[in-house]
Short mmCIF file of C-alpha atoms in Angstrom, two decimals:
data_model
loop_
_atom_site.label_atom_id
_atom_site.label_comp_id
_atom_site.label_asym_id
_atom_site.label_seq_id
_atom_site.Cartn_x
_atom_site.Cartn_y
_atom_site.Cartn_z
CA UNK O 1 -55.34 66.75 19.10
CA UNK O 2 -51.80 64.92 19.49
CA UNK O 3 -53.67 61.82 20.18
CA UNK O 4 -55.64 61.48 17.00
CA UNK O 5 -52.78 62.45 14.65
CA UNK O 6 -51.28 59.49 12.74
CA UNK O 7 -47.51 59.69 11.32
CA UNK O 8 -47.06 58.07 8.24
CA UNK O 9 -44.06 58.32 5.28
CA UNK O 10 -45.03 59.73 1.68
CA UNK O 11 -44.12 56.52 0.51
CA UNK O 12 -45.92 54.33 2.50
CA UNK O 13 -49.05 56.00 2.02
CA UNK O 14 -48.42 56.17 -1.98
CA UNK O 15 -48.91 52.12 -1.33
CA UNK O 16 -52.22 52.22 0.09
CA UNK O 17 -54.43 55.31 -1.52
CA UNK O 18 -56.12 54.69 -4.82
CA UNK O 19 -55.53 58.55 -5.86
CA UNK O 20 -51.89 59.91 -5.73
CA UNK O 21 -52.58 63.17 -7.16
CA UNK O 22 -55.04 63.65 -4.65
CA UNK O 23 -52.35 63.31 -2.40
CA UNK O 24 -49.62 65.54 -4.39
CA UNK O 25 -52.12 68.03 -4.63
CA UNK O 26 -52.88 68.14 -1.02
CA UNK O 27 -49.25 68.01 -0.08
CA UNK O 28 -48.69 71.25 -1.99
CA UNK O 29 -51.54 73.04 -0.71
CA UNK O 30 -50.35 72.46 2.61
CA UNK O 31 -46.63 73.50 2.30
CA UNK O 32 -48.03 76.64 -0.11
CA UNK O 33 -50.38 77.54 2.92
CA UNK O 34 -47.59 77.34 5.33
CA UNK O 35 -45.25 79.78 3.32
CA UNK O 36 -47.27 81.95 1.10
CA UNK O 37 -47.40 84.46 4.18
CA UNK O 38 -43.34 84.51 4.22
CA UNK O 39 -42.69 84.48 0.47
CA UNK O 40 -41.90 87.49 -1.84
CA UNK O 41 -45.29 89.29 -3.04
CA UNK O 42 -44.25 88.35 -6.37
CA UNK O 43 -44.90 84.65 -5.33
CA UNK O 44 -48.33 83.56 -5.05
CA UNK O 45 -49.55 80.57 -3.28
CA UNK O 46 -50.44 78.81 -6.09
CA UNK O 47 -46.83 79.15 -7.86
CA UNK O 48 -45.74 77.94 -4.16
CA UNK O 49 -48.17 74.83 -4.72
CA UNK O 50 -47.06 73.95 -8.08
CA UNK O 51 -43.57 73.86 -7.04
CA UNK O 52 -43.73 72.03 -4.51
CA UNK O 53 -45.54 69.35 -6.38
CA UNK O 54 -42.91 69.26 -9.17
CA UNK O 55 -40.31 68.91 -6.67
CA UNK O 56 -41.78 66.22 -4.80
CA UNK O 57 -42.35 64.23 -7.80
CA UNK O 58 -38.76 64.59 -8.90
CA UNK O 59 -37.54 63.30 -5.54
CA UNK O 60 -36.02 60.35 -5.08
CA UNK O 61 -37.91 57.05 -3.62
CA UNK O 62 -35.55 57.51 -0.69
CA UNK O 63 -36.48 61.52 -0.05
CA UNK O 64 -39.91 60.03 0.11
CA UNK O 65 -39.38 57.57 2.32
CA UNK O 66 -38.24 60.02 4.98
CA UNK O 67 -40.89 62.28 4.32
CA UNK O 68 -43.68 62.19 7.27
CA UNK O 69 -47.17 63.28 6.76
CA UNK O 70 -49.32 63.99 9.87
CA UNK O 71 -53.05 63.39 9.41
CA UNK O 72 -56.01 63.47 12.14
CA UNK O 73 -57.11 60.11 12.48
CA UNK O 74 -60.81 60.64 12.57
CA UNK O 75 -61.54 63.28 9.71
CA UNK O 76 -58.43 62.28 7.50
CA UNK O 77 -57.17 65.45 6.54
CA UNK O 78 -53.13 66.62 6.00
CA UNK O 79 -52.59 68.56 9.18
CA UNK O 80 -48.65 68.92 8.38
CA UNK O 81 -45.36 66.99 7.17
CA UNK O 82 -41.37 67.12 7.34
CA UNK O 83 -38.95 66.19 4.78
CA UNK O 84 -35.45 65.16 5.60
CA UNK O 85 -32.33 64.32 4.44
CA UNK O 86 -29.49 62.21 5.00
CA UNK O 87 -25.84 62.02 3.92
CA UNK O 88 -26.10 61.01 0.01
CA UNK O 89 -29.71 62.04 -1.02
CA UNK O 90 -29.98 65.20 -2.60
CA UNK O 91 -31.13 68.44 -1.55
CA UNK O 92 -33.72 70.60 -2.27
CA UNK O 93 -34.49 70.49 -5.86
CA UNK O 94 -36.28 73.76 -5.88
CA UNK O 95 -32.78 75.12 -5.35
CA UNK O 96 -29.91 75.88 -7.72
CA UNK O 97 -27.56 72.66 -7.34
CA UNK O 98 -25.01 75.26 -5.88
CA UNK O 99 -26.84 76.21 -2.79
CA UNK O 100 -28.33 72.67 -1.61
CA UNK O 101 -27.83 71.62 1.48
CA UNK O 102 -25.45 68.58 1.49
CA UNK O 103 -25.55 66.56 4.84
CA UNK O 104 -22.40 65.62 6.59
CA UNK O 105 -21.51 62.22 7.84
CA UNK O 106 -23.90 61.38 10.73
CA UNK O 107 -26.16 64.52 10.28
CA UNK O 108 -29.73 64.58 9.29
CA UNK O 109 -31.00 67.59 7.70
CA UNK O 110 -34.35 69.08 8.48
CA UNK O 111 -35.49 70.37 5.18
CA UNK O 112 -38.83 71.79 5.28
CA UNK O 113 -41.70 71.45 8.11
CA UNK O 114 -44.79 72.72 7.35
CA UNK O 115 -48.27 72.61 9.80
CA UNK O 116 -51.60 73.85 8.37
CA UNK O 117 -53.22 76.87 10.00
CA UNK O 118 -56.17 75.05 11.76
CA UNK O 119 -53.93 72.63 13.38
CA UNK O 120 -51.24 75.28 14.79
CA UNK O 121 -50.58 74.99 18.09
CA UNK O 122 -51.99 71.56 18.63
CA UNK O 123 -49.06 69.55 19.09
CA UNK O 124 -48.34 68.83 15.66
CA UNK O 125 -44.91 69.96 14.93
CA UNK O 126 -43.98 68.60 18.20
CA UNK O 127 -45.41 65.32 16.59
CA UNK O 128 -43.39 65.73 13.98
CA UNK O 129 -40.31 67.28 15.53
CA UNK O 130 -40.06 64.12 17.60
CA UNK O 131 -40.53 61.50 14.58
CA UNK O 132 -38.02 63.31 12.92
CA UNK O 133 -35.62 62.75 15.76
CA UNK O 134 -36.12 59.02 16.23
CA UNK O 135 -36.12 58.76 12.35
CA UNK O 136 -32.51 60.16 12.59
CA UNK O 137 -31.60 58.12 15.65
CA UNK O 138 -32.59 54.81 13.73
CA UNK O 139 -30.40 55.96 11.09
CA UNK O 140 -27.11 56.39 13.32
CA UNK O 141 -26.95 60.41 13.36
CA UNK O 142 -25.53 62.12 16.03
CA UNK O 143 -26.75 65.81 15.14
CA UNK O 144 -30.12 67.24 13.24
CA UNK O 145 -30.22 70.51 12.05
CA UNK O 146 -32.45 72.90 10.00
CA UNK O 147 -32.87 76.14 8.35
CA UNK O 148 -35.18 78.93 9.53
CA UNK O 149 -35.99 82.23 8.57
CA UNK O 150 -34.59 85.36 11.06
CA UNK O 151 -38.03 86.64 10.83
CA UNK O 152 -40.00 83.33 11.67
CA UNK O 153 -39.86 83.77 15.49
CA UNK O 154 -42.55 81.68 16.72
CA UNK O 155 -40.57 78.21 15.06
CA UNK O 156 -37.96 79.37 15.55
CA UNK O 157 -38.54 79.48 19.41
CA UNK O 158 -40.05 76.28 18.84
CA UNK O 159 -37.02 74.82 17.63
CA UNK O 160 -35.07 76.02 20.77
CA UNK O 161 -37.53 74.47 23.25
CA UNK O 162 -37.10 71.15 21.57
CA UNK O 163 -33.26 71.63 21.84
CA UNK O 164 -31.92 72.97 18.89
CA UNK O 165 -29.11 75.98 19.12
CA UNK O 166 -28.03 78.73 16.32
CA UNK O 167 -24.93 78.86 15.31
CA UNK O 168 -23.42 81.80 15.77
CA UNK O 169 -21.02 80.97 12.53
CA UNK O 170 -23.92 81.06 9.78
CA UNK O 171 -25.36 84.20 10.68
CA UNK O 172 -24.55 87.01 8.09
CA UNK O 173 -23.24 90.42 8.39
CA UNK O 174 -26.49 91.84 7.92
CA UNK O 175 -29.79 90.90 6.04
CA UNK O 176 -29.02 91.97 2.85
CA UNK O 177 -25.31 89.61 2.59
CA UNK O 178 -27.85 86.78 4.06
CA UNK O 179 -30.38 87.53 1.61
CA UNK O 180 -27.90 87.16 -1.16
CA UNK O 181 -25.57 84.50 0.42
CA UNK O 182 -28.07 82.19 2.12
CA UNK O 183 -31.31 82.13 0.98
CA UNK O 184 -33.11 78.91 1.39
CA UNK O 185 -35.99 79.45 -1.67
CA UNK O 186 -35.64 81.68 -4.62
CA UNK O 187 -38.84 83.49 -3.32
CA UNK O 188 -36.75 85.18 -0.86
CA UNK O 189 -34.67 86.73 -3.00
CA UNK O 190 -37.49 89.90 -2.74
CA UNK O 191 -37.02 89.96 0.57
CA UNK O 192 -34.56 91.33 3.64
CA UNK O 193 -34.12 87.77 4.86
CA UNK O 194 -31.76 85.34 5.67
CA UNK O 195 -31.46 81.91 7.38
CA UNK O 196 -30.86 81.06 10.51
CA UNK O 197 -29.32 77.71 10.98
CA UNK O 198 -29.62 75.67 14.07
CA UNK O 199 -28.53 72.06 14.83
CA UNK O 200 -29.53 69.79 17.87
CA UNK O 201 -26.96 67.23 19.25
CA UNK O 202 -28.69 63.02 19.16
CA UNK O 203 -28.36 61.28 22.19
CA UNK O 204 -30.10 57.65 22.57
CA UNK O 205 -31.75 57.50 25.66
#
């Protein structure tokens, strides 16, 4: 499948589609799908949907613009997408100002990857693992890291193939302190959670 996906920014393909709230609406279904499994019972997927739509609208032109969107070529659907963030843009704005990430000098921030269910295990979140990389590269980072939750094993091992390491100094006491302390979505707040985070040095090669 990795050679019919296409890689293109939020942005770009805002200038070229007739229907953005196709697109919005699409966007949301996907990242909903992706999480409704790991949210709080009390979320649903459609609350999931809807907030992720009003968040991406309230995003900045330059969140946008370093949001990818993987499609299949041939049949044109949304098979997954990554947002990131870079030193000065702001975080998350489903989270309370107080607990958004805020990137360092140099670092780009992995803030949410999501990959539909049919397309799991295709290649695409290497896809977009790797654009997210070079995207950071171009930019003059030295370091990426991310967020991921201590029961989401299969990206997480993901992530660690593709070079990223925990660090040891984020992980709570026990799941309850990293529920409170570090949750990444208030959905989680339900939950025994907490998030790992992980960070991958740059190197141009």
């Amino acid at each position: 499948m990795v050679e019919t996906i296409e890689i293109i920014t939020f942005a770009e393909k805002l200038k070229v589609i007739d229907d953005p709230e196709t697109l919005y609406e699409n966007y949301g279904a996907l990242v909903g799908d992706s999480f409704s499994d790991k949210a709080a019972p009390c979320f649903t997927q459609s609350c999931i949907n809807e907030d992720t739509v009003r968040v991406l609208k309230k995003s900045s032109d330059d969140k946008k613009s370093v949001c990818a969107l993987a499609f299949d070529i041939e049949s044109g659907e949304l098979l997954g997408n990554a947002q990131l963030q870079f030193e000065g843009m702001e975080g998350n704005l489903s989270l309370d100002a107080s607990v958004r990430h805020k990137c360092k000098p140099k670092e780009c921030y992995l803030e949410q990857i999501s990959v539909s269910g049919s397309a799991r295990g295709k290649g695409v979140g290497s896809k977009l693992l790797k654009w997210c990389d070079d995207m950071a590269l171009n930019r003059g980072c030295t370091e990426i890291t991310l967020e991921v939750l201590s029961t989401n094993t299969g990206a997480k091992s993901l992530y660690e193939r593709k070079g990223y390491q925990v660090d040891p100094s984020t992980i709570p006491d026990g799941p309850i302190d990293g529920c409170i302390t570090r949750f990444v979505h208030c959905m989680l707040i339900c939950r025994f959670d907490y998030a790992v985070f992980m960070r991958k040095p740059l190197v141009n090669t």
